[in-house]
Amino acid sequence: GESVGLHLPTLSVQEGDNSIINCAYSNSASDYFIWYKQESGKGPQFIIDIRSNMDKRQGQRVTVLLNKTVKHLSLQIAATQPGDSAVYFCAELHNTNAGKSTFGDGTTLTVKP
Amino acid sequence: GAVVSQHPSRVICKSGTSVKIECRSLDFQATTMFWYRQFPKKSLMLMATSNEGSKATYEQGVEKDKFLINHASLTLSTLTVTSAHPEDSSFYICSARFRDRGAVHYGYTFGSGTRLTVV
């Protein structure tokens, strides 16, 4: 069956360092990927997305890389700040407009001051 | 931006009672909303897809008579947990699909979640 998973359940980084959170997916038909941030007791917050016709997309302090050959997705956060501490989920959709997202298990990012 | 308001944020109820959770799109019309359930330190699990004016589509293993979904208007979807039991205690999150004017693709926005505790 399909699955979306992250390589590491926890990641601890020093404030100011760059963070890299990885995600592997199994469905080669997936055409849309989203990274979400979830703080404790809150709903997921959209960070950045990427479509399957791209391999890189940049936002403010964040970059998402997509490697369709090995079905791998990563989220890079530059100059990580304490406010970045949260659980990060990757999600994939088969059809961008169908809306059914499959979420990975999440990586807990802890930023040490 | 597209905002979804979810209420209540927390609710405690007794076993056997029913609880209704509301999800409203504040500045856009949401023809499609999604309901997720999340256990502690776990990922989001899609329960059902709610379509305005029609019956919800439930994921495999989700009891439709237990989790009643109503999407009677373009801005409101409700999830009612009927005859709640302690094992229904969880974090429930709604999500809505939206499309900005002129955009080709949809975006997705989430509510802030409802922490349900059944005692």
CSV table of C-alpha atoms in Angstrom, one decimal:
chain,number,residue,atom,x,y,z
A,1,GLY,CA,0.0,0.0,0.0
A,2,GLU,CA,1.0,3.6,-0.2
A,3,SER,CA,2.8,5.2,2.6
A,4,VAL,CA,4.5,8.4,3.3
A,5,GLY,CA,7.2,8.4,6.0
A,6,LEU,CA,9.9,10.4,7.5
A,7,HIS,CA,13.4,9.1,8.0
A,8,LEU,CA,13.8,10.4,11.6
A,9,PRO,CA,11.2,10.9,14.3
A,10,THR,CA,13.2,13.6,16.1
A,11,LEU,CA,15.8,16.2,15.1
A,12,SER,CA,17.6,18.5,17.4
A,13,VAL,CA,19.6,21.5,16.1
A,14,GLN,CA,21.4,24.5,17.5
A,15,GLU,CA,19.8,27.9,16.9
A,16,GLY,CA,21.2,29.5,13.8
A,17,ASP,CA,22.1,26.2,12.1
A,18,ASN,CA,20.3,24.8,9.1
A,19,SER,CA,17.8,22.0,9.5
A,20,ILE,CA,17.0,19.2,7.0
A,21,ILE,CA,13.9,17.1,7.5
A,22,ASN,CA,13.5,14.1,5.1
A,23,CYS,CA,10.5,12.3,3.8
A,24,ALA,CA,10.1,9.2,1.7
A,25,TYR,CA,7.0,8.3,-0.2
A,26,SER,CA,6.0,5.1,-2.0
A,27,ASN,CA,3.4,6.1,-4.6
A,28,SER,CA,5.1,7.1,-7.8
A,29,ALA,CA,1.8,8.5,-9.0
A,30,SER,CA,1.8,11.3,-6.4
A,31,ASP,CA,1.9,14.7,-8.1
A,32,TYR,CA,1.7,17.2,-5.2
A,33,PHE,CA,3.5,17.4,-2.0
A,34,ILE,CA,3.1,19.7,1.0
A,35,TRP,CA,5.1,20.3,4.1
A,36,TYR,CA,3.2,21.3,7.2
A,37,LYS,CA,4.3,22.5,10.6
A,38,GLN,CA,2.2,21.6,13.7
A,39,GLU,CA,2.7,23.2,17.1
A,40,SER,CA,1.4,21.5,20.2
A,41,GLY,CA,-2.3,21.6,20.5
A,42,LYS,CA,-2.8,23.3,17.1
A,43,GLY,CA,-3.8,22.3,13.6
A,44,PRO,CA,-1.2,21.9,10.8
A,45,GLN,CA,0.1,25.1,9.2
A,46,PHE,CA,1.1,25.1,5.6
A,47,ILE,CA,4.8,25.8,5.0
A,48,ILE,CA,5.5,25.1,1.4
A,49,ASP,CA,4.4,22.9,-1.4
A,50,ILE,CA,5.9,21.4,-4.6
A,51,ARG,CA,4.4,19.8,-7.7
A,52,SER,CA,5.8,16.8,-9.4
A,53,ASN,CA,7.0,18.8,-12.4
A,54,MET,CA,9.5,20.6,-10.2
A,55,ASP,CA,12.5,19.4,-8.2
A,56,LYS,CA,13.1,22.5,-6.0
A,57,ARG,CA,11.0,25.3,-4.6
A,58,GLN,CA,12.1,28.1,-2.3
A,59,GLY,CA,10.2,30.1,0.2
A,60,GLN,CA,11.2,32.4,3.0
A,61,ARG,CA,14.0,30.5,4.9
A,62,VAL,CA,12.6,27.2,3.6
A,63,THR,CA,13.4,25.1,0.6
A,64,VAL,CA,11.8,21.9,-0.5
A,65,LEU,CA,13.6,19.4,-2.7
A,66,LEU,CA,11.9,16.6,-4.6
A,67,ASN,CA,13.7,13.6,-6.0
A,68,LYS,CA,11.2,11.6,-8.0
A,69,THR,CA,13.8,9.0,-8.9
A,70,VAL,CA,14.1,7.8,-5.4
A,71,LYS,CA,10.8,9.1,-4.2
A,72,HIS,CA,12.3,11.4,-1.6
A,73,LEU,CA,11.3,14.8,-0.3
A,74,SER,CA,13.2,17.1,2.0
A,75,LEU,CA,12.5,20.3,3.8
A,76,GLN,CA,15.5,22.6,4.5
A,77,ILE,CA,15.1,25.4,7.1
A,78,ALA,CA,17.8,28.0,7.0
A,79,ALA,CA,19.1,29.7,10.2
A,80,THR,CA,16.7,27.7,12.4
A,81,GLN,CA,15.1,29.7,15.2
A,82,PRO,CA,13.4,28.6,18.5
A,83,GLY,CA,10.0,29.4,16.9
A,84,ASP,CA,10.7,26.7,14.4
A,85,SER,CA,10.4,24.0,17.1
A,86,ALA,CA,7.4,21.9,16.1
A,87,VAL,CA,6.4,18.7,14.5
A,88,TYR,CA,6.8,18.7,10.7
A,89,PHE,CA,4.7,16.6,8.4
A,90,CYS,CA,5.0,15.8,4.8
A,91,ALA,CA,1.9,15.0,2.9
A,92,GLU,CA,1.3,13.8,-0.6
A,93,LEU,CA,-1.7,13.9,-2.9
A,94,HIS,CA,-2.3,11.7,-6.0
A,95,ASN,CA,-4.4,14.4,-7.6
A,96,THR,CA,-3.9,17.9,-6.6
A,97,ASN,CA,-7.6,18.7,-6.9
A,98,ALA,CA,-9.0,15.6,-5.3
A,99,GLY,CA,-7.7,16.7,-1.9
A,100,LYS,CA,-7.1,13.4,-0.1
A,101,SER,CA,-3.8,13.8,1.6
A,102,THR,CA,-1.7,11.1,3.0
A,103,PHE,CA,0.4,12.3,5.9
A,104,GLY,CA,3.8,11.0,7.1
A,105,ASP,CA,4.4,10.3,10.7
A,106,GLY,CA,6.1,13.6,11.5
A,107,THR,CA,9.5,14.7,12.7
A,108,THR,CA,9.8,16.6,15.9
A,109,LEU,CA,12.2,19.5,15.5
A,110,THR,CA,13.8,20.9,18.6
A,111,VAL,CA,15.9,24.1,18.4
A,112,LYS,CA,18.4,24.5,21.2
A,113,PRO,CA,19.3,28.1,22.1
B,1,GLY,CA,-5.9,34.1,2.9
B,2,ALA,CA,-8.3,31.3,3.3
B,3,VAL,CA,-9.2,30.8,7.0
B,4,VAL,CA,-11.0,28.0,8.6
B,5,SER,CA,-12.5,28.4,12.1
B,6,GLN,CA,-13.0,25.3,14.1
B,7,HIS,CA,-15.0,25.1,17.4
B,8,PRO,CA,-14.9,24.1,20.1
B,9,SER,CA,-11.1,24.0,20.7
B,10,ARG,CA,-11.6,21.7,23.7
B,11,VAL,CA,-14.6,19.6,24.9
B,12,ILE,CA,-15.0,17.1,27.7
B,13,CYS,CA,-18.1,15.0,27.6
B,14,LYS,CA,-19.5,12.0,29.4
B,15,SER,CA,-19.6,8.5,27.9
B,16,GLY,CA,-22.8,7.9,25.9
B,17,THR,CA,-23.3,11.6,25.0
B,18,SER,CA,-22.8,13.2,21.6
B,19,VAL,CA,-20.5,16.0,20.7
B,20,LYS,CA,-20.7,18.3,17.6
B,21,ILE,CA,-17.6,19.9,16.2
B,22,GLU,CA,-18.0,22.8,13.7
B,23,CYS,CA,-15.8,23.9,10.9
B,24,ARG,CA,-16.5,27.2,9.1
B,25,SER,CA,-14.7,28.7,6.2
B,26,LEU,CA,-14.6,32.4,7.0
B,27,ASP,CA,-13.7,34.1,3.7
B,28,PHE,CA,-14.3,31.6,1.0
B,29,GLN,CA,-16.7,28.9,0.0
B,30,ALA,CA,-15.6,25.4,0.8
B,31,THR,CA,-17.3,22.9,-1.4
B,32,THR,CA,-15.1,20.2,0.0
B,33,MET,CA,-13.9,19.8,3.5
B,34,PHE,CA,-11.9,17.0,5.1
B,35,TRP,CA,-12.0,15.6,8.7
B,36,TYR,CA,-8.9,14.1,10.3
B,37,ARG,CA,-8.2,12.4,13.6
B,38,GLN,CA,-4.9,12.6,15.3
B,39,PHE,CA,-3.7,10.6,18.2
B,40,PRO,CA,-0.9,11.8,20.5
B,41,LYS,CA,2.5,11.9,18.9
B,42,LYS,CA,0.9,10.4,15.7
B,43,SER,CA,0.1,11.6,12.3
B,44,LEU,CA,-3.2,12.8,10.9
B,45,MET,CA,-5.5,10.1,9.7
B,46,LEU,CA,-8.2,11.1,7.2
B,47,MET,CA,-11.6,10.1,8.4
B,48,ALA,CA,-13.9,11.4,5.7
B,49,THR,CA,-14.4,13.8,2.8
B,50,SER,CA,-17.3,16.2,3.2
B,51,ASN,CA,-19.0,17.6,0.1
B,52,GLU,CA,-21.5,20.3,0.2
B,53,GLY,CA,-25.0,19.1,-0.5
B,54,SER,CA,-24.1,15.4,-0.6
B,55,LYS,CA,-23.2,12.6,1.6
B,56,ALA,CA,-19.7,12.4,3.0
B,57,THR,CA,-17.3,9.8,1.8
B,58,TYR,CA,-15.8,7.8,4.6
B,59,GLU,CA,-12.4,6.1,4.7
B,60,GLN,CA,-12.2,2.4,5.3
B,61,GLY,CA,-12.7,1.5,8.9
B,62,VAL,CA,-14.4,4.7,9.9
B,63,GLU,CA,-18.0,4.2,11.2
B,64,LYS,CA,-20.3,6.6,9.4
B,65,ASP,CA,-23.0,6.1,12.0
B,66,LYS,CA,-20.6,6.9,14.7
B,67,PHE,CA,-19.1,10.0,13.1
B,68,LEU,CA,-21.9,11.9,11.5
B,69,ILE,CA,-20.8,14.5,9.0
B,70,ASN,CA,-23.1,17.3,7.7
B,71,HIS,CA,-22.1,19.8,5.1
B,72,ALA,CA,-25.3,21.7,4.5
B,73,SER,CA,-23.8,25.0,3.4
B,74,LEU,CA,-20.8,26.2,1.5
B,75,THR,CA,-19.2,27.6,4.6
B,76,LEU,CA,-20.0,25.0,7.3
B,77,SER,CA,-19.3,21.4,7.9
B,78,THR,CA,-20.0,19.6,11.2
B,79,LEU,CA,-18.7,16.4,12.7
B,80,THR,CA,-20.9,14.8,15.4
B,81,VAL,CA,-19.4,12.0,17.5
B,82,THR,CA,-22.4,10.0,18.6
B,83,SER,CA,-22.6,8.0,21.8
B,84,ALA,CA,-19.0,8.9,22.6
B,85,HIS,CA,-16.7,6.5,24.4
B,86,PRO,CA,-13.3,7.0,26.0
B,87,GLU,CA,-11.6,5.5,22.9
B,88,ASP,CA,-13.1,8.3,20.8
B,89,SER,CA,-10.9,10.8,22.8
B,90,SER,CA,-8.6,12.4,20.3
B,91,PHE,CA,-7.7,15.5,18.4
B,92,TYR,CA,-10.0,16.2,15.5
B,93,ILE,CA,-9.0,18.5,12.7
B,94,CYS,CA,-10.9,19.8,9.7
B,95,SER,CA,-9.4,21.0,6.5
B,96,ALA,CA,-10.9,22.9,3.6
B,97,ARG,CA,-10.0,23.1,0.0
B,98,PHE,CA,-9.8,26.5,-1.7
B,99,ARG,CA,-8.8,28.1,-4.9
B,100,ASP,CA,-7.6,31.7,-5.2
B,101,ARG,CA,-9.1,33.7,-8.0
B,102,GLY,CA,-7.3,32.9,-11.2
B,103,ALA,CA,-5.4,30.0,-9.7
B,104,VAL,CA,-5.2,26.7,-11.5
B,105,HIS,CA,-4.7,24.5,-8.5
B,106,TYR,CA,-6.4,24.2,-5.1
B,107,GLY,CA,-4.8,25.0,-1.8
B,108,TYR,CA,-5.6,23.4,1.6
B,109,THR,CA,-6.1,25.1,4.9
B,110,PHE,CA,-6.6,23.6,8.3
B,111,GLY,CA,-8.7,24.4,11.4
B,112,SER,CA,-7.0,24.7,14.8
B,113,GLY,CA,-8.4,21.4,15.9
B,114,THR,CA,-10.7,20.1,18.7
B,115,ARG,CA,-9.4,18.2,21.7
B,116,LEU,CA,-12.1,15.8,22.6
B,117,THR,CA,-11.9,14.0,26.0
B,118,VAL,CA,-14.6,11.4,26.8
B,119,VAL,CA,-14.9,10.5,30.5
